[in-house]
Amino acid sequence: MKQTLLVKHAVSGRMLIDSGKQDVSFSSKPEGNGWQIDIGVPWSGTIEEILKHKDELNVFIFYDYDDQPTLKTWYYVGKGLVAYDRDSQLLTIGAQSRIEYYPHEYSV
Amino acid sequence: MMNLFPASERHVADLGWLRSYPAYSFGGYQDANRTGFSVMRVCNDDYIAPGRGFGAHPHSDMEIVSIVLNGRIRHEDNLGNRVVSSFGEVQRMSAGSGVIHTEFNDSDDEELRLLQLWFMPKQRGAAPSYEAKSFDTGKLHNALLPVVSDKPSAHTASIAQSMTIYLSKLDRDQPIRYEAAEGRNLFVYVIEGKLATLGHSLTAMDTAEIERERELTLTAEEDAFFMLVDLP
């Protein structure tokens, strides 16, 4: 199973982080009533943009399997904390909730 | 004060199955000077090939309105809605704390044209919802017909923002007057034909952002089909 993290600007659709194309580490875990996504990524102008647009982020983790359809998990940031720690080079995104969905279950 | 944005300066995104004319920054089109007007963030005039569309994807904290101008759209979402709409119908999706949806051209042989409009909601984090409403297309004739509003009715879809979207079809030389409340902003989009207002002529796909004008008279220089949005 392969996991891919994507962070996009929700309005423009612009990709801000794509773990499939960048060397970033990430993990997600339940935190309080929501979720916390930790992303190990060096500081850059993109991180600045993420912090600037923290109210308009789409955060996904895709789970690609060899023998079953892709599961997509989308995180709703809402009022969640979005912060960057320069010392540990860690971007933390707090999400209020998440929705899991299988794209193939929707008709085309 | 009126800011006219002519169709000739408008970006075109052609993906083969989708021809999109965004009035504001969207997707691959990014212009720091055109990121929205009042609470409007997106105004796309989309042409979608038969059988094609937007696959499952999420939205949050946005009021999304689709106005079908030609053809049929099929909406499906994780709230359990599956609705086909055509001209004379609008759909409003309040994304709130999150919704997954698809939008497809429901026809095998007819192109779909729709206006895709996004507005910031009054409050973030609300429960997501969806509504489709039909209106009498005959009532567009030489009148401003509200099709989406925070003051909804049997034929006007609701929206969680202080605003109203009107549609109108004016006969040539026919004027129509609109009176806005103090401090409101107005957005005009010409769908077809030619329209004159505030000393300017607007042709198909032109947009006008209007501020600090309490009274607006729109006159059709040719038969015209247009949208007027009253915004905070």
GROMACS .gro file of C-alpha atoms in nm:
model
  340
    1MET     CA    1   0.000   0.000   0.000
    2LYS     CA    2   0.127   0.345  -0.094
    3GLN     CA    3   0.025   0.664   0.086
    4THR     CA    4   0.038   1.005  -0.079
    5LEU     CA    5  -0.016   1.336   0.100
    6LEU     CA    6  -0.149   1.634  -0.092
    7VAL     CA    7  -0.200   1.987   0.038
    8LYS     CA    8  -0.382   2.213  -0.208
    9HIS     CA    9  -0.528   2.561  -0.209
   10ALA     CA   10  -0.901   2.493  -0.200
   11VAL     CA   11  -1.016   2.778  -0.426
   12SER     CA   12  -0.751   2.779  -0.694
   13GLY     CA   13  -0.674   2.407  -0.677
   14ARG     CA   14  -0.304   2.490  -0.673
   15MET     CA   15  -0.081   2.212  -0.538
   16LEU     CA   16   0.124   2.320  -0.239
   17ILE     CA   17   0.264   1.989  -0.117
   18ASP     CA   18   0.269   1.659  -0.307
   19SER     CA   19   0.455   1.382  -0.125
   20GLY     CA   20   0.462   1.186  -0.451
   21LYS     CA   21   0.686   1.452  -0.600
   22GLN     CA   22   0.864   1.593  -0.295
   23ASP     CA   23   1.078   1.435  -0.029
   24VAL     CA   24   0.848   1.491   0.270
   25SER     CA   25   0.758   1.268   0.562
   26PHE     CA   26   0.408   1.274   0.708
   27SER     CA   27   0.178   1.108   0.955
   28SER     CA   28  -0.178   1.154   1.077
   29LYS     CA   29  -0.333   1.070   1.411
   30PRO     CA   30  -0.654   1.142   1.604
   31GLU     CA   31  -0.617   1.450   1.822
   32GLY     CA   32  -0.892   1.568   2.055
   33ASN     CA   33  -1.216   1.567   1.854
   34GLY     CA   34  -1.029   1.589   1.525
   35TRP     CA   35  -0.706   1.492   1.355
   36GLN     CA   36  -0.349   1.608   1.344
   37ILE     CA   37  -0.129   1.581   1.035
   38ASP     CA   38   0.245   1.627   1.088
   39ILE     CA   39   0.453   1.700   0.781
   40GLY     CA   40   0.831   1.707   0.784
   41VAL     CA   41   0.924   1.963   0.521
   42PRO     CA   42   1.192   2.235   0.495
   43TRP     CA   43   1.088   2.600   0.519
   44SER     CA   44   1.011   2.763   0.183
   45GLY     CA   45   0.785   3.022   0.027
   46THR     CA   46   0.527   2.745  -0.014
   47ILE     CA   47   0.506   2.700   0.363
   48GLU     CA   48   0.452   3.075   0.391
   49GLU     CA   49   0.164   3.042   0.145
   50ILE     CA   50   0.014   2.752   0.338
   51LEU     CA   51   0.016   2.961   0.654
   52LYS     CA   52  -0.133   3.257   0.467
   53HIS     CA   53  -0.413   3.044   0.323
   54LYS     CA   54  -0.466   2.827   0.632
   55ASP     CA   55  -0.842   2.882   0.610
   56GLU     CA   56  -0.853   2.758   0.250
   57LEU     CA   57  -0.662   2.431   0.248
   58ASN     CA   58  -0.760   2.096   0.107
   59VAL     CA   59  -0.557   1.822   0.273
   60PHE     CA   60  -0.571   1.467   0.139
   61ILE     CA   61  -0.408   1.134   0.206
   62PHE     CA   62  -0.456   0.882  -0.076
   63TYR     CA   63  -0.418   0.511  -0.001
   64ASP     CA   64  -0.328   0.320  -0.318
   65TYR     CA   65  -0.355  -0.059  -0.302
   66ASP     CA   66  -0.247  -0.326  -0.549
   67ASP     CA   67  -0.561  -0.534  -0.502
   68GLN     CA   68  -0.835  -0.286  -0.412
   69PRO     CA   69  -0.957   0.058  -0.518
   70THR     CA   70  -0.788   0.375  -0.402
   71LEU     CA   71  -0.922   0.518  -0.077
   72LYS     CA   72  -0.909   0.896  -0.048
   73THR     CA   73  -0.921   1.072   0.287
   74TRP     CA   74  -0.997   1.443   0.289
   75TYR     CA   75  -0.940   1.651   0.601
   76TYR     CA   76  -1.151   1.955   0.691
   77VAL     CA   77  -0.918   2.203   0.856
   78GLY     CA   78  -1.185   2.452   0.964
   79LYS     CA   79  -1.064   2.622   1.281
   80GLY     CA   80  -0.776   2.377   1.321
   81LEU     CA   81  -0.430   2.505   1.410
   82VAL     CA   82  -0.190   2.534   1.117
   83ALA     CA   83   0.165   2.606   1.236
   84TYR     CA   84   0.526   2.558   1.134
   85ASP     CA   85   0.819   2.491   1.367
   86ARG     CA   86   1.141   2.603   1.198
   87ASP     CA   87   1.365   2.421   1.446
   88SER     CA   88   1.213   2.081   1.381
   89GLN     CA   89   1.109   2.169   1.020
   90LEU     CA   90   0.764   2.038   1.104
   91LEU     CA   91   0.438   2.166   0.957
   92THR     CA   92   0.143   2.075   1.177
   93ILE     CA   93  -0.212   2.088   1.041
   94GLY     CA   94  -0.501   2.037   1.279
   95ALA     CA   95  -0.821   1.916   1.114
   96GLN     CA   96  -1.168   1.931   1.268
   97SER     CA   97  -1.295   1.628   1.078
   98ARG     CA   98  -1.231   1.405   0.781
   99ILE     CA   99  -1.425   1.222   0.510
  100GLU     CA  100  -1.313   0.895   0.357
  101TYR     CA  101  -1.437   0.817   0.007
  102TYR     CA  102  -1.384   0.579  -0.279
  103PRO     CA  103  -1.402   0.775  -0.606
  104HIS     CA  104  -1.522   0.468  -0.797
  105GLU     CA  105  -1.841   0.457  -0.589
  106TYR     CA  106  -1.965   0.772  -0.763
  107SER     CA  107  -2.116   0.730  -1.107
  108VAL     CA  108  -1.946   0.887  -1.407
  109MET     CA  109  -1.809   5.314  -1.011
  110MET     CA  110  -1.797   5.034  -1.265
  111ASN     CA  111  -1.508   4.804  -1.348
  112LEU     CA  112  -1.569   4.642  -1.686
  113PHE     CA  113  -1.381   4.323  -1.766
  114PRO     CA  114  -1.433   4.244  -2.134
  115ALA     CA  115  -1.462   3.891  -2.268
  116SER     CA  116  -1.168   3.959  -2.500
  117GLU     CA  117  -0.935   3.978  -2.198
  118ARG     CA  118  -1.076   3.671  -2.034
  119HIS     CA  119  -0.867   3.359  -1.985
  120VAL     CA  120  -0.976   3.040  -2.161
  121ALA     CA  121  -0.887   2.699  -2.021
  122ASP     CA  122  -0.931   2.428  -2.283
  123LEU     CA  123  -0.889   2.074  -2.152
  124GLY     CA  124  -1.055   1.911  -2.450
  125TRP     CA  125  -1.359   1.787  -2.257
  126LEU     CA  126  -1.391   2.123  -2.075
  127ARG     CA  127  -1.376   2.475  -2.211
  128SER     CA  128  -1.384   2.714  -1.919
  129TYR     CA  129  -1.391   3.093  -1.912
  130PRO     CA  130  -1.306   3.202  -1.557
  131ALA     CA  131  -1.372   3.562  -1.458
  132TYR     CA  132  -1.145   3.520  -1.155
  133SER     CA  133  -0.835   3.318  -1.073
  134PHE     CA  134  -0.912   2.950  -1.089
  135GLY     CA  135  -0.708   2.634  -1.145
  136GLY     CA  136  -0.424   2.701  -1.386
  137TYR     CA  137  -0.529   3.065  -1.430
  138GLN     CA  138  -0.384   3.281  -1.155
  139ASP     CA  139  -0.399   3.660  -1.158
  140ALA     CA  140  -0.328   3.834  -0.827
  141ASN     CA  141  -0.543   4.127  -0.944
  142ARG     CA  142  -0.844   3.907  -1.014
  143THR     CA  143  -0.919   3.692  -0.710
  144GLY     CA  144  -1.285   3.782  -0.664
  145PHE     CA  145  -1.537   4.057  -0.604
  146SER     CA  146  -1.710   4.109  -0.269
  147VAL     CA  147  -1.788   3.753  -0.149
  148MET     CA  148  -1.773   3.610  -0.503
  149ARG     CA  149  -1.459   3.402  -0.554
  150VAL     CA  150  -1.537   3.208  -0.870
  151CYS     CA  151  -1.740   3.284  -1.181
  152ASN     CA  152  -1.672   3.026  -1.451
  153ASP     CA  153  -1.863   2.993  -1.776
  154ASP     CA  154  -1.809   2.622  -1.845
  155TYR     CA  155  -1.875   2.417  -2.159
  156ILE     CA  156  -1.858   2.044  -2.083
  157ALA     CA  157  -1.849   1.772  -2.347
  158PRO     CA  158  -2.121   1.502  -2.350
  159GLY     CA  159  -2.072   1.237  -2.082
  160ARG     CA  160  -1.779   1.419  -1.924
  161GLY     CA  161  -1.744   1.612  -1.600
  162PHE     CA  162  -1.579   1.664  -1.265
  163GLY     CA  163  -1.506   1.343  -1.069
  164ALA     CA  164  -1.546   1.301  -0.695
  165HIS     CA  165  -1.381   1.585  -0.505
  166PRO     CA  166  -1.439   1.779  -0.181
  167HIS     CA  167  -1.535   2.136  -0.097
  168SER     CA  168  -1.570   2.322   0.230
  169ASP     CA  169  -1.694   2.661   0.349
  170MET     CA  170  -1.817   2.779   0.012
  171GLU     CA  171  -2.163   2.843  -0.132
  172ILE     CA  172  -2.153   2.689  -0.480
  173VAL     CA  173  -2.421   2.772  -0.735
  174SER     CA  174  -2.459   2.604  -1.073
  175ILE     CA  175  -2.690   2.766  -1.327
  176VAL     CA  176  -2.755   2.547  -1.629
  177LEU     CA  177  -2.773   2.750  -1.951
  178ASN     CA  178  -2.785   2.462  -2.196
  179GLY     CA  179  -2.793   2.082  -2.168
  180ARG     CA  180  -2.823   1.872  -1.852
  181ILE     CA  181  -2.603   1.840  -1.543
  182ARG     CA  182  -2.603   1.539  -1.312
  183HIS     CA  183  -2.508   1.612  -0.952
  184GLU     CA  184  -2.420   1.341  -0.701
  185ASP     CA  185  -2.286   1.386  -0.347
  186ASN     CA  186  -2.206   1.202  -0.025
  187LEU     CA  187  -2.519   1.349   0.136
  188GLY     CA  188  -2.723   1.113  -0.082
  189ASN     CA  189  -2.836   1.361  -0.348
  190ARG     CA  190  -2.847   1.255  -0.711
  191VAL     CA  191  -3.017   1.519  -0.923
  192VAL     CA  192  -3.030   1.602  -1.293
  193SER     CA  193  -3.090   1.971  -1.376
  194SER     CA  194  -3.145   2.152  -1.704
  195PHE     CA  195  -3.221   2.508  -1.817
  196GLY     CA  196  -3.480   2.655  -1.583
  197GLU     CA  197  -3.317   2.497  -1.279
  198VAL     CA  198  -3.040   2.601  -1.045
  199GLN     CA  199  -2.854   2.405  -0.782
  200ARG     CA  200  -2.697   2.542  -0.466
  201MET     CA  201  -2.453   2.343  -0.257
  202SER     CA  202  -2.345   2.475   0.082
  203ALA     CA  203  -2.016   2.296   0.135
  204GLY     CA  204  -1.990   2.391   0.502
  205SER     CA  205  -1.777   2.145   0.699
  206GLY     CA  206  -1.731   1.928   0.392
  207VAL     CA  207  -1.902   1.759   0.103
  208ILE     CA  208  -1.782   1.519  -0.166
  209HIS     CA  209  -1.952   1.558  -0.503
  210THR     CA  210  -1.941   1.496  -0.875
  211GLU     CA  211  -2.084   1.705  -1.158
  212PHE     CA  212  -2.125   1.546  -1.501
  213ASN     CA  213  -2.286   1.626  -1.833
  214ASP     CA  214  -2.580   1.385  -1.825
  215SER     CA  215  -2.621   1.382  -2.204
  216ASP     CA  216  -2.451   1.150  -2.454
  217ASP     CA  217  -2.470   1.399  -2.739
  218GLU     CA  218  -2.538   1.752  -2.614
  219GLU     CA  219  -2.282   1.997  -2.480
  220LEU     CA  220  -2.354   2.132  -2.132
  221ARG     CA  221  -2.310   2.503  -2.061
  222LEU     CA  222  -2.329   2.620  -1.704
  223LEU     CA  223  -2.230   2.910  -1.485
  224GLN     CA  224  -2.033   2.785  -1.186
  225LEU     CA  225  -2.036   3.046  -0.909
  226TRP     CA  226  -1.863   3.029  -0.569
  227PHE     CA  227  -1.936   3.262  -0.281
  228MET     CA  228  -1.787   3.280   0.067
  229PRO     CA  229  -2.052   3.192   0.326
  230LYS     CA  230  -2.161   3.418   0.608
  231GLN     CA  231  -2.048   3.158   0.861
  232ARG     CA  232  -1.787   2.885   0.833
  233GLY     CA  233  -1.828   2.529   0.952
  234ALA     CA  234  -2.202   2.496   0.894
  235ALA     CA  235  -2.362   2.161   0.813
  236PRO     CA  236  -2.333   2.088   0.439
  237SER     CA  237  -2.652   2.094   0.233
  238TYR     CA  238  -2.778   2.081  -0.124
  239GLU     CA  239  -3.084   2.219  -0.296
  240ALA     CA  240  -3.210   2.227  -0.654
  241LYS     CA  241  -3.490   2.463  -0.753
  242SER     CA  242  -3.675   2.520  -1.077
  243PHE     CA  243  -3.807   2.853  -1.201
  244ASP     CA  244  -4.049   2.958  -1.474
  245THR     CA  245  -3.828   3.059  -1.766
  246GLY     CA  246  -4.115   3.270  -1.903
  247LYS     CA  247  -4.075   3.499  -1.602
  248LEU     CA  248  -3.728   3.600  -1.721
  249HIS     CA  249  -3.887   3.808  -1.998
  250ASN     CA  250  -3.823   4.178  -1.939
  251ALA     CA  251  -3.798   4.120  -1.564
  252LEU     CA  252  -3.535   4.047  -1.301
  253LEU     CA  253  -3.613   3.702  -1.165
  254PRO     CA  254  -3.445   3.603  -0.837
  255VAL     CA  255  -3.324   3.242  -0.869
  256VAL     CA  256  -3.096   3.219  -0.562
  257SER     CA  257  -3.130   3.436  -0.253
  258ASP     CA  258  -3.096   3.454   0.123
  259LYS     CA  259  -3.468   3.534   0.102
  260PRO     CA  260  -3.575   3.209  -0.065
  261SER     CA  261  -3.917   3.120  -0.200
  262ALA     CA  262  -4.083   2.828  -0.376
  263HIS     CA  263  -3.885   2.898  -0.694
  264THR     CA  264  -3.580   3.070  -0.547
  265ALA     CA  265  -3.304   2.858  -0.396
  266SER     CA  266  -3.164   2.961  -0.060
  267ILE     CA  267  -2.805   3.061   0.009
  268ALA     CA  268  -2.612   3.121   0.331
  269GLN     CA  269  -2.493   3.467   0.237
  270SER     CA  270  -2.657   3.809   0.217
  271MET     CA  271  -2.708   3.811  -0.160
  272THR     CA  272  -2.943   3.752  -0.450
  273ILE     CA  273  -2.879   3.621  -0.800
  274TYR     CA  274  -3.118   3.747  -1.067
  275LEU     CA  275  -3.155   3.629  -1.426
  276SER     CA  276  -3.323   3.830  -1.700
  277LYS     CA  277  -3.397   3.821  -2.072
  278LEU     CA  278  -3.450   4.168  -2.214
  279ASP     CA  279  -3.596   4.256  -2.551
  280ARG     CA  280  -3.397   4.497  -2.767
  281ASP     CA  281  -3.428   4.859  -2.646
  282GLN     CA  282  -3.602   4.744  -2.330
  283PRO     CA  283  -3.466   4.910  -2.014
  284ILE     CA  284  -3.488   4.763  -1.667
  285ARG     CA  285  -3.412   4.944  -1.343
  286TYR     CA  286  -3.260   4.800  -1.027
  287GLU     CA  287  -3.236   4.978  -0.697
  288ALA     CA  288  -2.967   4.855  -0.458
  289ALA     CA  289  -2.957   4.912  -0.086
  290GLU     CA  290  -2.687   5.138   0.060
  291GLY     CA  291  -2.340   4.985   0.058
  292ARG     CA  292  -2.421   4.695  -0.172
  293ASN     CA  293  -2.207   4.574  -0.463
  294LEU     CA  294  -2.347   4.462  -0.798
  295PHE     CA  295  -2.208   4.215  -1.048
  296VAL     CA  296  -2.339   4.192  -1.404
  297TYR     CA  297  -2.261   3.908  -1.642
  298VAL     CA  298  -2.386   3.908  -2.000
  299ILE     CA  299  -2.476   3.555  -2.106
  300GLU     CA  300  -2.599   3.644  -2.455
  301GLY     CA  301  -2.665   3.963  -2.651
  302LYS     CA  302  -2.570   4.321  -2.577
  303LEU     CA  303  -2.647   4.540  -2.279
  304ALA     CA  304  -2.580   4.903  -2.189
  305THR     CA  305  -2.538   5.041  -1.838
  306LEU     CA  306  -2.360   5.337  -1.677
  307GLY     CA  307  -2.244   5.460  -2.018
  308HIS     CA  308  -2.082   5.132  -2.121
  309SER     CA  309  -2.181   4.859  -2.365
  310LEU     CA  310  -2.143   4.501  -2.251
  311THR     CA  311  -2.141   4.208  -2.490
  312ALA     CA  312  -2.160   3.834  -2.431
  313MET     CA  313  -1.929   3.708  -2.154
  314ASP     CA  314  -1.835   4.060  -2.039
  315THR     CA  315  -1.847   4.117  -1.664
  316ALA     CA  316  -1.906   4.439  -1.474
  317GLU     CA  317  -1.823   4.499  -1.108
  318ILE     CA  318  -2.025   4.792  -0.978
  319GLU     CA  319  -1.969   4.970  -0.649
  320ARG     CA  320  -2.145   5.264  -0.485
  321GLU     CA  321  -2.432   5.284  -0.734
  322ARG     CA  322  -2.776   5.283  -0.575
  323GLU     CA  323  -2.969   5.288  -0.902
  324LEU     CA  324  -2.881   5.091  -1.208
  325THR     CA  325  -3.058   5.102  -1.543
  326LEU     CA  326  -2.977   4.821  -1.783
  327THR     CA  327  -3.090   4.857  -2.143
  328ALA     CA  328  -3.072   4.585  -2.407
  329GLU     CA  329  -2.893   4.710  -2.718
  330GLU     CA  330  -2.976   4.372  -2.871
  331ASP     CA  331  -3.194   4.099  -2.721
  332ALA     CA  332  -2.996   4.014  -2.408
  333PHE     CA  333  -2.978   3.737  -2.148
  334PHE     CA  334  -2.786   3.840  -1.837
  335MET     CA  335  -2.722   3.773  -1.469
  336LEU     CA  336  -2.723   4.041  -1.198
  337VAL     CA  337  -2.587   3.956  -0.853
  338ASP     CA  338  -2.656   4.181  -0.553
  339LEU     CA  339  -2.370   4.130  -0.307
  340PRO     CA  340  -2.265   4.261   0.035
   0.00000   0.00000   0.00000
